[in-house]
Short mmCIF file of C-alpha atoms in Angstrom, two decimals:
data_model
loop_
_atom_site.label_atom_id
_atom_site.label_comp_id
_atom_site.label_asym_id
_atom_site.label_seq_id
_atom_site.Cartn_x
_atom_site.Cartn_y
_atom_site.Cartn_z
CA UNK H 131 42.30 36.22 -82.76
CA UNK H 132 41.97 32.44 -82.94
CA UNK H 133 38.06 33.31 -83.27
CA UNK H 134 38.87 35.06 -86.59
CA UNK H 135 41.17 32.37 -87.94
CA UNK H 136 38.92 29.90 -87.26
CA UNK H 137 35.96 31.90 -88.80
CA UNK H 138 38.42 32.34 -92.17
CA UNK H 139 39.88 29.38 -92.67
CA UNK H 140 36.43 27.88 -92.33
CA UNK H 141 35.37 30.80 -94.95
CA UNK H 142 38.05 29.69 -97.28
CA UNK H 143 37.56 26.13 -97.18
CA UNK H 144 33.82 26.71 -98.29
CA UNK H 145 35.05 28.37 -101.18
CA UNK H 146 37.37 25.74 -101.96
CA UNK H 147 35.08 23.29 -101.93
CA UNK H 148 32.52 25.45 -104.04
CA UNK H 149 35.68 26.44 -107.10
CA UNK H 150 36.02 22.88 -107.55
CA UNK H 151 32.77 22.29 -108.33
CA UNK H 152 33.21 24.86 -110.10
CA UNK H 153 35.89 23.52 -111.89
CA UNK H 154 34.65 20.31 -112.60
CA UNK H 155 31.69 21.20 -114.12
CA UNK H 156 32.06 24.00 -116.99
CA UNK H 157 28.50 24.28 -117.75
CA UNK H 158 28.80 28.26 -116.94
CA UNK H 159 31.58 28.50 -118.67
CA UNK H 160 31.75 31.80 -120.62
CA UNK H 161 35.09 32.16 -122.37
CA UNK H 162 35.27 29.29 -125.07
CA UNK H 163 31.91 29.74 -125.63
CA UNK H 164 30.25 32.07 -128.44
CA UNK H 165 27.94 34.79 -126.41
CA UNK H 166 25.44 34.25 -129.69
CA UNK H 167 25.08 30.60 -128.38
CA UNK H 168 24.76 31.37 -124.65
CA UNK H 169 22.09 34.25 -125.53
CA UNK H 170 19.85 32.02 -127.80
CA UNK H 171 20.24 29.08 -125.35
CA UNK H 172 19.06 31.40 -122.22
CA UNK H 173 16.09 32.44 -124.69
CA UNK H 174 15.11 29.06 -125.35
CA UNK H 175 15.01 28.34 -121.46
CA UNK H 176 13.18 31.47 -120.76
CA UNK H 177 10.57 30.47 -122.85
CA UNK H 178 10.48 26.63 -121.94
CA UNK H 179 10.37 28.54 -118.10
CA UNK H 180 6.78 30.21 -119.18
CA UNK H 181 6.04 27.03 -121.27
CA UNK H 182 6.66 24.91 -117.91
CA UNK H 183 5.21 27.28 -115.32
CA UNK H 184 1.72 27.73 -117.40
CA UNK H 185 1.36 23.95 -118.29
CA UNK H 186 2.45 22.15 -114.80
CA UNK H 187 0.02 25.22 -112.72
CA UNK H 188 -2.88 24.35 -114.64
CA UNK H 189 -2.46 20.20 -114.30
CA UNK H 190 -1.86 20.46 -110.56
CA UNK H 191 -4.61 22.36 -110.40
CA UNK H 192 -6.83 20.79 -112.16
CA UNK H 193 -5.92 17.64 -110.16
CA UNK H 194 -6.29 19.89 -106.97
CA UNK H 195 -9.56 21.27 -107.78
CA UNK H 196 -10.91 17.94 -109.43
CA UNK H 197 -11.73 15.37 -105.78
CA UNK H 198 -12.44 12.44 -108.07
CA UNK H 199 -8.93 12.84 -109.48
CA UNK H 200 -7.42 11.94 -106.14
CA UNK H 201 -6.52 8.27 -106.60
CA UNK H 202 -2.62 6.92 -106.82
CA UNK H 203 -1.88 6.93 -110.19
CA UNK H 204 -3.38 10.69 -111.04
CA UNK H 205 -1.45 11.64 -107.85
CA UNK H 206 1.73 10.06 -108.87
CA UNK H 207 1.67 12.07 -111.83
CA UNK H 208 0.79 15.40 -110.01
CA UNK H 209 4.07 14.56 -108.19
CA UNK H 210 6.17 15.04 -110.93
CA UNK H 211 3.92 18.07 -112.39
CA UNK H 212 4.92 19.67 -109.16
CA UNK H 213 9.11 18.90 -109.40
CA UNK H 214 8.56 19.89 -113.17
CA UNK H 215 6.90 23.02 -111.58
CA UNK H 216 9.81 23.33 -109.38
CA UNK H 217 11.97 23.56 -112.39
CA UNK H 218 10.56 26.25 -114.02
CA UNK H 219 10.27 28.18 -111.07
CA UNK H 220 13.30 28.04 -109.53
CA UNK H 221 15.86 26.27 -111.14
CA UNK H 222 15.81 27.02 -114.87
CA UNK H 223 15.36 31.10 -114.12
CA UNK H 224 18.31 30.81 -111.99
CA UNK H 225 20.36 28.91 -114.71
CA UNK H 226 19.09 31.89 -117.09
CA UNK H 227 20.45 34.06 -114.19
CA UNK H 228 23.74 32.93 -113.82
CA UNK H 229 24.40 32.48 -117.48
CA UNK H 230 23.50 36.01 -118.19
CA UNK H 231 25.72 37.06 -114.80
CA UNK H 232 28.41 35.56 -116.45
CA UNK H 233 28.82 36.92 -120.04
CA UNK H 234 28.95 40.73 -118.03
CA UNK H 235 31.50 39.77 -116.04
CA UNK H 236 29.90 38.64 -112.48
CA UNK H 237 30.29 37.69 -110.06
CA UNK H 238 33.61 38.66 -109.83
CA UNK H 239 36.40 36.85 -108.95
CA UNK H 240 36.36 33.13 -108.10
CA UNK H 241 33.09 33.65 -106.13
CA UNK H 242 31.25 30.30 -107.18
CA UNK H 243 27.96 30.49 -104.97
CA UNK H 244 25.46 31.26 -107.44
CA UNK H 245 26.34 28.54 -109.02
CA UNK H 246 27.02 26.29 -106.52
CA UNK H 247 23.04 27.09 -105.74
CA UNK H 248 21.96 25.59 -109.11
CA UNK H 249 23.88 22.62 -108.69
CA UNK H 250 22.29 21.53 -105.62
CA UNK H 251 18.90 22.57 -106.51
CA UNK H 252 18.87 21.00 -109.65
CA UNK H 253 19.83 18.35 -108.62
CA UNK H 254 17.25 18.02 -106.20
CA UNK H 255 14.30 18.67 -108.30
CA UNK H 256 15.67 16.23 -111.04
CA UNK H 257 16.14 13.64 -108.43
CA UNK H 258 12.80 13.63 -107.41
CA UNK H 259 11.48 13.84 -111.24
CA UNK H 260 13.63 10.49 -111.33
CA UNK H 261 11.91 8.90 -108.27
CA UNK H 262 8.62 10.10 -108.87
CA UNK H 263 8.88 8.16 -112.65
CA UNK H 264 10.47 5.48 -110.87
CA UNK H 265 7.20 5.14 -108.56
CA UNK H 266 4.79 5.69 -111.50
CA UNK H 267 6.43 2.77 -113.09
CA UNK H 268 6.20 0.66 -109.90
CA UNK H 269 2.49 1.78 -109.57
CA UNK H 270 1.35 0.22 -112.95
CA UNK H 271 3.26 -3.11 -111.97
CA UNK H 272 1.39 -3.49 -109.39
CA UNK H 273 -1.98 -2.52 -111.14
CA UNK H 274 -1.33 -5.27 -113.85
CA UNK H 275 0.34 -8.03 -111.65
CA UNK H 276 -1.85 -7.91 -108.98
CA UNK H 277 -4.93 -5.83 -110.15
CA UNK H 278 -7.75 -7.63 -107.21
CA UNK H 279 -4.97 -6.80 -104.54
CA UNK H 280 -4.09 -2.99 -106.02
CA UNK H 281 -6.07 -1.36 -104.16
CA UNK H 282 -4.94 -2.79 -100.86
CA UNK H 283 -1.46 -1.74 -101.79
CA UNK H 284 -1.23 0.99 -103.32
CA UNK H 285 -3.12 3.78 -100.86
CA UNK H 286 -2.49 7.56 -100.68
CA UNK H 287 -1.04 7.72 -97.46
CA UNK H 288 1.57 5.27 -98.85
CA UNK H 289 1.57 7.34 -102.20
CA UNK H 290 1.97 10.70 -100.21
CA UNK H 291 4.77 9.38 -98.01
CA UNK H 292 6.56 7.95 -101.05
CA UNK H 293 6.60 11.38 -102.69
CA UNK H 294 7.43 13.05 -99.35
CA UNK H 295 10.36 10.08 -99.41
CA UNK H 296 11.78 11.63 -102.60
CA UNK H 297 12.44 14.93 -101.93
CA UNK H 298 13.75 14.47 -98.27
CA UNK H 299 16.08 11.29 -99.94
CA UNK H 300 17.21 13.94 -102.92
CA UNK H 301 17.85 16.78 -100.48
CA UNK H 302 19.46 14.58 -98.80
CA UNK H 303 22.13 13.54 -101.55
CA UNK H 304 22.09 16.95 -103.26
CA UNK H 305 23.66 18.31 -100.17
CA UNK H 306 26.74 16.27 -100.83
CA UNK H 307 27.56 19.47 -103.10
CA UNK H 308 28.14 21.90 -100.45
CA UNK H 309 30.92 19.94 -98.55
CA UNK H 310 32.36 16.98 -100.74
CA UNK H 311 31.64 17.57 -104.79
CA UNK H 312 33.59 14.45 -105.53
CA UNK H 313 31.66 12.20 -103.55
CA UNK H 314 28.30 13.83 -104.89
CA UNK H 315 29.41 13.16 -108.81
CA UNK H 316 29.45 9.07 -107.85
CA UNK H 317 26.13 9.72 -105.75
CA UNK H 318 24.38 11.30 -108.73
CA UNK H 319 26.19 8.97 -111.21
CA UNK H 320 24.89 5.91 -108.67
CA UNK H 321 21.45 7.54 -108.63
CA UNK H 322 21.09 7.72 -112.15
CA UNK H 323 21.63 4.15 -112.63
CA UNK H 324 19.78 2.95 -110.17
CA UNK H 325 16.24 4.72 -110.87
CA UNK H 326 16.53 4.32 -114.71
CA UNK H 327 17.90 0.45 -114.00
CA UNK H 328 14.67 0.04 -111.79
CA UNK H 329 12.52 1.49 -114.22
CA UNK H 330 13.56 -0.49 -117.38
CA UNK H 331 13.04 -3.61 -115.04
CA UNK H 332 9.81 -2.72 -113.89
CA UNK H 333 8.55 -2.22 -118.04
CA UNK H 334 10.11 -5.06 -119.59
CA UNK H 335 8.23 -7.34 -116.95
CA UNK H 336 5.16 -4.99 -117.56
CA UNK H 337 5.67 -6.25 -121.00
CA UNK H 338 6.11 -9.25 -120.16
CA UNK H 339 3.01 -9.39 -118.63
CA UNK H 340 0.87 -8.30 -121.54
CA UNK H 341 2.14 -9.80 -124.34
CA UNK H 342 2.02 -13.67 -122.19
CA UNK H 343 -0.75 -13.14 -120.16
CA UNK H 344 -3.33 -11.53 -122.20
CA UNK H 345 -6.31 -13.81 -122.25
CA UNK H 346 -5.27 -14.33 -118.87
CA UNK H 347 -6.29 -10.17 -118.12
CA UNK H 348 -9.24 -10.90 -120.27
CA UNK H 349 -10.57 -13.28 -118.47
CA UNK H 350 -9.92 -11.44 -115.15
CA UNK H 351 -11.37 -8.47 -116.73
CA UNK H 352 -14.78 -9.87 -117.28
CA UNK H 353 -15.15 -11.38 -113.99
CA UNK H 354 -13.86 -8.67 -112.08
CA UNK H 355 -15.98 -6.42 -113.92
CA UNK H 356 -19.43 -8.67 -113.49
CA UNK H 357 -18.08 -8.49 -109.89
CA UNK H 358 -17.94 -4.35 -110.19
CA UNK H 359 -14.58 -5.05 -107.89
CA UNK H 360 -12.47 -3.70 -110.07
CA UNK H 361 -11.77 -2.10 -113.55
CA UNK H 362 -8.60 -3.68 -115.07
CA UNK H 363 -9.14 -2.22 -118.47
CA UNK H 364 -8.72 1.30 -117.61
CA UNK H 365 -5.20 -0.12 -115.35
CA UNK H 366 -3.90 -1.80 -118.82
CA UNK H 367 -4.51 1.44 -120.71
CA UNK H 368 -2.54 3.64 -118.68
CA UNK H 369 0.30 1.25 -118.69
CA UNK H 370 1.09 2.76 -122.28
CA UNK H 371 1.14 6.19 -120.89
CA UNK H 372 3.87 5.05 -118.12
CA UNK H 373 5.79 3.96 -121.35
CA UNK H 374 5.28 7.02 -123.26
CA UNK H 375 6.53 9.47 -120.30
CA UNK H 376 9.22 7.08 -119.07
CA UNK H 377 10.45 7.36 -122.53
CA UNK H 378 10.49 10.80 -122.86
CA UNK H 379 12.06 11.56 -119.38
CA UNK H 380 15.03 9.28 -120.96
CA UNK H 381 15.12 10.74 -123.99
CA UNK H 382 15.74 14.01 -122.41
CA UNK H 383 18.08 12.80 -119.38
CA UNK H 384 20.10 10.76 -122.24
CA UNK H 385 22.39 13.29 -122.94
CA UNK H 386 23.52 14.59 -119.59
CA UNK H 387 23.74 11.39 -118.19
CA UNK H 388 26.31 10.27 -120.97
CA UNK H 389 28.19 13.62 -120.06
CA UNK H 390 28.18 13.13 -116.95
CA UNK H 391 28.82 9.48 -117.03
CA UNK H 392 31.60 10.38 -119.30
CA UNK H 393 32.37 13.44 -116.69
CA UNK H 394 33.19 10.61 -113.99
CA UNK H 395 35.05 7.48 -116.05
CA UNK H 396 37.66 10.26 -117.71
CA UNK H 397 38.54 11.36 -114.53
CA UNK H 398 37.26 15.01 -114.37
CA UNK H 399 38.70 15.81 -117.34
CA UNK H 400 35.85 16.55 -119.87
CA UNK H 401 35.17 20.04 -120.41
CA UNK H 402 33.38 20.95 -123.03
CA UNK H 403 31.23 23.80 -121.70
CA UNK H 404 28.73 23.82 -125.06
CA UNK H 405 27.90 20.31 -124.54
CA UNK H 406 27.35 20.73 -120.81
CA UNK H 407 24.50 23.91 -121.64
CA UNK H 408 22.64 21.98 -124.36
CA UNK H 409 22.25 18.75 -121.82
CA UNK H 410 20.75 20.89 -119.16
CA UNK H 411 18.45 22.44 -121.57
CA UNK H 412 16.95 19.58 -122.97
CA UNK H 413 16.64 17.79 -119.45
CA UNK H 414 14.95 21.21 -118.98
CA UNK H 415 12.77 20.44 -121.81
CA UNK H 416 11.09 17.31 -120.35
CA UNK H 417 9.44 19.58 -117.66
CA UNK H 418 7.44 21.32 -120.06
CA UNK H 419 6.84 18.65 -122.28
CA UNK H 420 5.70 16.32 -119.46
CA UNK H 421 2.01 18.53 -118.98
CA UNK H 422 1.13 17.96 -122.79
CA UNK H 423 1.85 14.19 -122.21
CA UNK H 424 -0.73 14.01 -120.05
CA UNK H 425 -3.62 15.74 -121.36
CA UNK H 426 -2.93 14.25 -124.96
CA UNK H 427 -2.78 10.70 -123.53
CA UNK H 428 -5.15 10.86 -120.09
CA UNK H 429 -8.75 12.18 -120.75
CA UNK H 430 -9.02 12.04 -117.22
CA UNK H 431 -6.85 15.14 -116.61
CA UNK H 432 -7.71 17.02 -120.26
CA UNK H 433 -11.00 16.70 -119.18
CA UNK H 434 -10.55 18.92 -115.44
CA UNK H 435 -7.78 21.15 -117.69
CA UNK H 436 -10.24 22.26 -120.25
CA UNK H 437 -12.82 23.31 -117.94
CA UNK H 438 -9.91 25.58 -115.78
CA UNK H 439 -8.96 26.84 -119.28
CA UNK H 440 -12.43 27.93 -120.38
CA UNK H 441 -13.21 29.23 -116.67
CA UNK H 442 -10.22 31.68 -117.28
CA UNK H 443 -10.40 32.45 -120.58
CA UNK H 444 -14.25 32.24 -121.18
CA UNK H 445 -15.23 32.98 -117.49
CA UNK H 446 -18.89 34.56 -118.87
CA UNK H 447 -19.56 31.54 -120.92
CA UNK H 448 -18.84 29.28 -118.30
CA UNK H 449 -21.43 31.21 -115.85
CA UNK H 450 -24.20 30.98 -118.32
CA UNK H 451 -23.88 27.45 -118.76
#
């Protein structure tokens, strides 16, 4: 008997705890909310989902298939290909899910588990999107500031345990969800500020850097080069492309992150459910974007993405050549 009560109550306080979330965040939120708006919203997603899947698959494995692509910075950036991949394969269908769940009525009741799955999986994968930019960031610091001693630093073991870092630190804090949803809204509000503070730090001294010490990176270009230590030149290029897809990454996270930052200063008590839907799509939009980033600005990765492309699409062309 005391089994069973214990069993219950433990039952029932698990589905407290997942209703409030459920509460606090209307993002599913089906009643206020034109089914015309949810429908064409779901459609967008499905097709950023194919957009995302098609684009991240073929950059990580290009990278994967490509040994000379294996250095930090090209693995940095197949770290967030594969939490962008992550996104379209698991988190963004099951938003589609649930939304579509909802507008026939299930699940019934105040059963709040399918979407209590989202939240801590999104969260999760757009954690780690935010470290992984966060370490990009850090890695072209160190490739400008200290280009003779980069390579030293910055090694893949350290890169590969960094990544590793991020998703065990964001599982970590995602599962906050599960058993105390207030707690978890000043995590993620304390995570958001803290990776996109670090970032803007880490570019307005790589700016810095450029703009002061130019002839400076000139001069250690040529000699370095003579030396055939070390290319600078190609380091100082791809700073631009850490700017373009730190940019875009808050140009897409700009909108929840006001919501939610809004979510936590008025106490809990914004709910508008249209706002909340739009946010997650366009943060879902910066997965699929992120792929055409990098084989418009890196020629090292078009390059290795081209070939896969013609090898599947052209495979007899490719054998006779």
């Amino acid at each position: 008997m005391t089994e069973n009560c214990s069993a219950n109550c433990s039952h029932i306080e698990r589905m407290t705890v997942n209703n409030e979330l459920c509460r606090r965040f209307t993002v599913f939120e089906t009643e206020n909310v034109p089914q015309l708006i949810i429908v064409l919203n779901s459609t967008m997603n499905m097709i950023l989902v194919v957009v995302s899947l098609l684009a991240n698959s073929l950059v990580v494995s290009a990278v994967w298939r490509t040994p000379s692509l294996r250095y930090p910075s090209i693995v940095f950036l197949c770290g967030l290909a594969v939490s962008d991949l992550a996104v379209g394969l698991v988190v963004q269908p099951l938003f589609v899910a649930v939304e579509l769940l909802k507008i026939h009525g299930h699940p019934t009741g105040d059963n709040c588990a399918l979407e209590t799955a989202f939240f801590a999986l999104a969260f999760i994968v757009c954690g780690v999107s935010f470290g992984n930019v966060t370490l990009i960031s850090l890695d072209r610091y160190l490739a400008i500031e200290y280009p003779l001693r980069y390579g030293g630093i910055v090694t893949l073991p350290r890169v590969f345990f960094l990544i590793v870092l991020c998703w065990v630190t964001s599982v970590f804090c995602s599962s906050l969800v599960l058993w105390n949803p207030g707690a978890f809204s000043y995590v993620v509000a304390a995570v958001i500020t803290v990776f996109l503070s670090t970032s803007t730090v880490i570019h307005l001294k790589i700016y810095r850097i450029v703009h002061r010490h130019r002839s400076e990176i000139r001069a250690q270009e040529q000699a370095v080069h003579m030396k055939n230590e070390f290319n600078i030149a190609r380091f100082k290029k791809t700073a631009m492309n850490t700017f373009l897809v730190y940019y875009f990454l808050l140009l897409c996270y700009a909108p929840f992150s006001i919501a939610w930052m809004l979510h936590i200063m008025a106490g809990n008590h914004v709910k508008h459910p249209i706002v909340w839907k739009l946010a997650n799509t366009i943060v879902f939009l910066n997965s699929a974007l992120n792929p055409f980033l990098y084989c418009w600005r890196l020629p090292a990765i078009r390059g290795p993405v081209m070939i896969l492309l013609n090898k599947i699409f052209f495979p007899r062309k490719v054998a006779r050549q």
